[in-house]
Coordinates of N, CA, C and O in Angstrom, one line a residue:
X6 N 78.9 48.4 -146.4 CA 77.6 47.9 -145.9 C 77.5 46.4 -146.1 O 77.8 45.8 -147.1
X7 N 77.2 46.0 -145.3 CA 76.8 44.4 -144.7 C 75.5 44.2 -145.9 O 74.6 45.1 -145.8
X8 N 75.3 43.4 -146.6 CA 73.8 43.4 -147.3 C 73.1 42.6 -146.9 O 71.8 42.5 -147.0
X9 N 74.2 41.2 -146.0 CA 73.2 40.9 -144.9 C 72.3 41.0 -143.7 O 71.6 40.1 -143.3
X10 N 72.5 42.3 -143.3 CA 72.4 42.9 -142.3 C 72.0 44.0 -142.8 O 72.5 45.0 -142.2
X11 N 71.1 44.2 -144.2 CA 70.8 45.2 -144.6 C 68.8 44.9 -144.0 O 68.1 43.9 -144.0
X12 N 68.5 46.0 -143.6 CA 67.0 46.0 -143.2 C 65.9 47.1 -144.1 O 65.8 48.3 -144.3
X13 N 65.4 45.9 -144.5 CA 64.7 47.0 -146.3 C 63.8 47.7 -145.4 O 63.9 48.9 -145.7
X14 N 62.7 47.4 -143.9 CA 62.0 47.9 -143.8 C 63.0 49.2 -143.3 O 62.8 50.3 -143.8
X15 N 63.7 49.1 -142.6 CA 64.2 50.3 -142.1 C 65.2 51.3 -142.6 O 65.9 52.2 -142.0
X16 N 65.2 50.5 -144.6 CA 66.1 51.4 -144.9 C 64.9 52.7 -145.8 O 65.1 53.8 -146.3
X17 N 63.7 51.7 -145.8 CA 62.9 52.6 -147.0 C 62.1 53.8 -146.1 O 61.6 54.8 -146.5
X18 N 62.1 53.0 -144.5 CA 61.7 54.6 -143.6 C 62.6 55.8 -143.3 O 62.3 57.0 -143.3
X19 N 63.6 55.4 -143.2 CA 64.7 56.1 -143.2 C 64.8 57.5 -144.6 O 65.2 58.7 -144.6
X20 N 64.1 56.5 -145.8 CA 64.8 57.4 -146.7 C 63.3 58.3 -146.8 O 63.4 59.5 -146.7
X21 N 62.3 57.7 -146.8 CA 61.0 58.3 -146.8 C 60.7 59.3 -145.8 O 60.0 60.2 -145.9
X22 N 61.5 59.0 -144.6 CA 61.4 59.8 -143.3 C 60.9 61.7 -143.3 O 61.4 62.2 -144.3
X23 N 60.5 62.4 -142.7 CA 59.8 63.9 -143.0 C 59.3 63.7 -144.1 O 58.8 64.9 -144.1
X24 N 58.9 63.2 -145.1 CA 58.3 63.4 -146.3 C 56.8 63.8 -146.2 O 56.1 63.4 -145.2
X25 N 56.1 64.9 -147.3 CA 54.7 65.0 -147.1 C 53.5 64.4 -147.8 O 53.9 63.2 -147.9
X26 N 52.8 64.4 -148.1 CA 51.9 63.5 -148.6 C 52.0 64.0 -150.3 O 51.3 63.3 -151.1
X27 N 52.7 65.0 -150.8 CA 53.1 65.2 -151.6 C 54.1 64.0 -152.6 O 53.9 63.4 -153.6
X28 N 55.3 64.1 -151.5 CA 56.3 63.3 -152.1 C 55.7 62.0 -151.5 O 55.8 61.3 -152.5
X29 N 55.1 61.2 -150.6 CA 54.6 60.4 -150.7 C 53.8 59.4 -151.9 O 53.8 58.3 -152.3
X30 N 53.0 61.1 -152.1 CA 51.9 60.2 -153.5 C 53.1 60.4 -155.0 O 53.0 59.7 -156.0
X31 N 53.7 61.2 -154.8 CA 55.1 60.9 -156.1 C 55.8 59.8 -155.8 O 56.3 59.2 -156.8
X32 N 55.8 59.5 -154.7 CA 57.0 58.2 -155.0 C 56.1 57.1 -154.9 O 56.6 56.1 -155.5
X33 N 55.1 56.9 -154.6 CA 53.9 56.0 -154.9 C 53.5 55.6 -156.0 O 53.4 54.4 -156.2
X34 N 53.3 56.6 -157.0 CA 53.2 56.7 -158.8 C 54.4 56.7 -159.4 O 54.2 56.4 -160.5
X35 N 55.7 57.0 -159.3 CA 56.3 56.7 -159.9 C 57.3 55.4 -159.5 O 58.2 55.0 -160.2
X36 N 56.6 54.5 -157.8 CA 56.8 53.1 -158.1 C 56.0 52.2 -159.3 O 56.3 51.5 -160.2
X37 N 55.0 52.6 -158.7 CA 53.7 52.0 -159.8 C 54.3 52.6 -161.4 O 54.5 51.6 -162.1
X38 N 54.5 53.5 -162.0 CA 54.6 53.8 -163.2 C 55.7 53.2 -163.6 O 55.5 52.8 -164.7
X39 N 56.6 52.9 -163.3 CA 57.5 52.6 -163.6 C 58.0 51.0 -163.8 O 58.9 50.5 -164.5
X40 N 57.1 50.4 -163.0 CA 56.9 49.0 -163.4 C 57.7 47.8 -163.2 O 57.6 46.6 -163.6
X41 N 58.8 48.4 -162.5 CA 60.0 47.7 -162.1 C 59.8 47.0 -160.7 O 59.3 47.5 -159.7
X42 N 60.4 45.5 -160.7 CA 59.8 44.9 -160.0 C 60.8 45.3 -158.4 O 60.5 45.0 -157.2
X43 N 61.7 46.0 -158.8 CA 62.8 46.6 -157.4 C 61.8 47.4 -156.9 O 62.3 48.1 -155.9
X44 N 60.8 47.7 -157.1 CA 60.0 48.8 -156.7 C 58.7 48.2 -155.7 O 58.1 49.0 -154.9
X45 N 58.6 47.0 -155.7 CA 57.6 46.6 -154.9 C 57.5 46.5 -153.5 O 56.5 46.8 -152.9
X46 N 59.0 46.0 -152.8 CA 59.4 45.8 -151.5 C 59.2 47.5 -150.7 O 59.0 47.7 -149.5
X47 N 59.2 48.3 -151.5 CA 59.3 49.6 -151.3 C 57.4 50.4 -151.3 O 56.9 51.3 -150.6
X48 N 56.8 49.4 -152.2 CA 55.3 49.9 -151.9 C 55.1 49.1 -150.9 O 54.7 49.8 -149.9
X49 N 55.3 47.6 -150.3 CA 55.2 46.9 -149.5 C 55.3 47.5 -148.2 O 54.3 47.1 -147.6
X50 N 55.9 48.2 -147.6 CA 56.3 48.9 -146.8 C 55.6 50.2 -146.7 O 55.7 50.8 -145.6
X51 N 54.9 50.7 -147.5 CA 53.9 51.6 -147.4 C 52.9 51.2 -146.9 O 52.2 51.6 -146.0
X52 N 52.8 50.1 -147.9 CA 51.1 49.7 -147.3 C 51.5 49.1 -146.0 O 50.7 49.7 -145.3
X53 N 52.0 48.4 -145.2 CA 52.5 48.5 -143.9 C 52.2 49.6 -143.2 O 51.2 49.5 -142.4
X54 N 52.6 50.4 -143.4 CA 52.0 51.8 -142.7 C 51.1 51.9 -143.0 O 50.4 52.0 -142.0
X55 N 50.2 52.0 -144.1 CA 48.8 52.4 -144.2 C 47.3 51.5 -143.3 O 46.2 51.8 -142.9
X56 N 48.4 49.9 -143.5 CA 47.3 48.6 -142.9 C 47.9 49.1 -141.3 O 47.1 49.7 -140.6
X57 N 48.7 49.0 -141.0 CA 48.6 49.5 -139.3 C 48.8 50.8 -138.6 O 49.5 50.9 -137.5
X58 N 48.3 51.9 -139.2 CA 47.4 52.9 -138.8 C 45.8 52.8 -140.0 O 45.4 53.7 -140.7
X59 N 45.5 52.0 -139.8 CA 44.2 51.9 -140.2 C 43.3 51.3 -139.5 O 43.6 50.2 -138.9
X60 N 42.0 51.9 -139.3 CA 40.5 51.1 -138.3 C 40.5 50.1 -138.6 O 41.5 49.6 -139.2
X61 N 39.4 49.2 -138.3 CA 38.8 48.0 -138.9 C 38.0 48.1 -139.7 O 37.7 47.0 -140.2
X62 N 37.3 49.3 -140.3 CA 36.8 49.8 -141.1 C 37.3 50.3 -142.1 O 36.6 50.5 -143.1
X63 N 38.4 50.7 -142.2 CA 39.4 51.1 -143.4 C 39.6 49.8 -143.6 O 39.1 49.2 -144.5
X64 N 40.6 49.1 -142.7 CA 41.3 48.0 -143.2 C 40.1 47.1 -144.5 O 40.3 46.8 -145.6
X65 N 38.9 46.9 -143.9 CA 37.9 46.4 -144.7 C 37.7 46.8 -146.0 O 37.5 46.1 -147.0
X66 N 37.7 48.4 -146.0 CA 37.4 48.9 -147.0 C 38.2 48.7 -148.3 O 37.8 48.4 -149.4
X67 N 39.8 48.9 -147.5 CA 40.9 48.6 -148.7 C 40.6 47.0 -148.9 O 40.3 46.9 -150.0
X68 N 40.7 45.8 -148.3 CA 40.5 44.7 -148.8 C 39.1 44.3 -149.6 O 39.0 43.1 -149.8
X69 N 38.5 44.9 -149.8 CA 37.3 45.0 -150.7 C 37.5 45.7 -151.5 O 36.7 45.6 -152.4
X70 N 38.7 46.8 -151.7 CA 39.2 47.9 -153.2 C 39.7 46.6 -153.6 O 39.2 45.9 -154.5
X71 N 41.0 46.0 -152.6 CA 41.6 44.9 -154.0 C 41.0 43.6 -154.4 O 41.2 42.9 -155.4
X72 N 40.2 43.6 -153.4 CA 39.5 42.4 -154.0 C 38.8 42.2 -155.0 O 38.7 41.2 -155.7
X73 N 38.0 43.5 -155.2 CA 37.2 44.2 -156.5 C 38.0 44.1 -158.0 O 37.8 43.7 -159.1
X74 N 39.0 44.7 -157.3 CA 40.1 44.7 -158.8 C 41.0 43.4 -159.0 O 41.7 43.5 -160.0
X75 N 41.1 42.5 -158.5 CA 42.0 41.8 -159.0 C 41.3 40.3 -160.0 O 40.4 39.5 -159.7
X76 N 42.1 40.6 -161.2 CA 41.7 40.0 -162.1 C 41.0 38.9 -161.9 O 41.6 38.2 -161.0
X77 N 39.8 38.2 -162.4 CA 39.6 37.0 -162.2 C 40.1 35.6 -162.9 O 39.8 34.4 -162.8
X78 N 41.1 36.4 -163.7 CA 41.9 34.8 -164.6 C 43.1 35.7 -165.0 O 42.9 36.8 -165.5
X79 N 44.8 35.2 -164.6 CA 45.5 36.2 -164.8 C 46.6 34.9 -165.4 O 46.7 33.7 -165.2
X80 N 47.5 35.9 -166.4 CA 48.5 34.7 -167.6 C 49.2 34.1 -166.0 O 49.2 34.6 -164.9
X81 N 49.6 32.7 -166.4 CA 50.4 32.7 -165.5 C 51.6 32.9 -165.7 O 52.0 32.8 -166.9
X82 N 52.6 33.4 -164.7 CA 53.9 33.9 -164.3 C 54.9 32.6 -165.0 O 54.8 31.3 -164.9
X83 N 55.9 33.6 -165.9 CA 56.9 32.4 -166.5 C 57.7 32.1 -165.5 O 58.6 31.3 -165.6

């Protein structure tokens, strides 16, 4: 395999592909739990699917969940 011609978005649908909302919400928490930053490009790509099959009324809703939570003073990054 070419790793330049590797396509994250179409390798993480690929692997996710038939999956049910089961293994969805498992592989969702155990990106998140696990805390590893190889894990993000891969939620990245979820929320992709979630922000373009969403209304304008979802889309709103979720940008007012993160906006809510995200810290107001955070360490900065070494």
């Amino acid at each position: 395999m070419n790793i330049a011609s590797l396509n994250l978005r179409q390798a993480i649908m690929y692997k996710m592909q038939g999956s049910d909302s089961s293994a969805v919400e498992e592989t969702i928490s155990d990106a998140i739990s696990s805390g590893q930053e190889k894990t993000l490009p891969g939620l990245g790509v979820l929320f992709e699917v979630l922000w373009q099959n969403s209304d304008t009324s979802s889309r709103q809703e979720i940008v007012q969940t993160i906006a809510s939570h995200l810290p107001e003073q955070a360490e900065k990054p070494i």
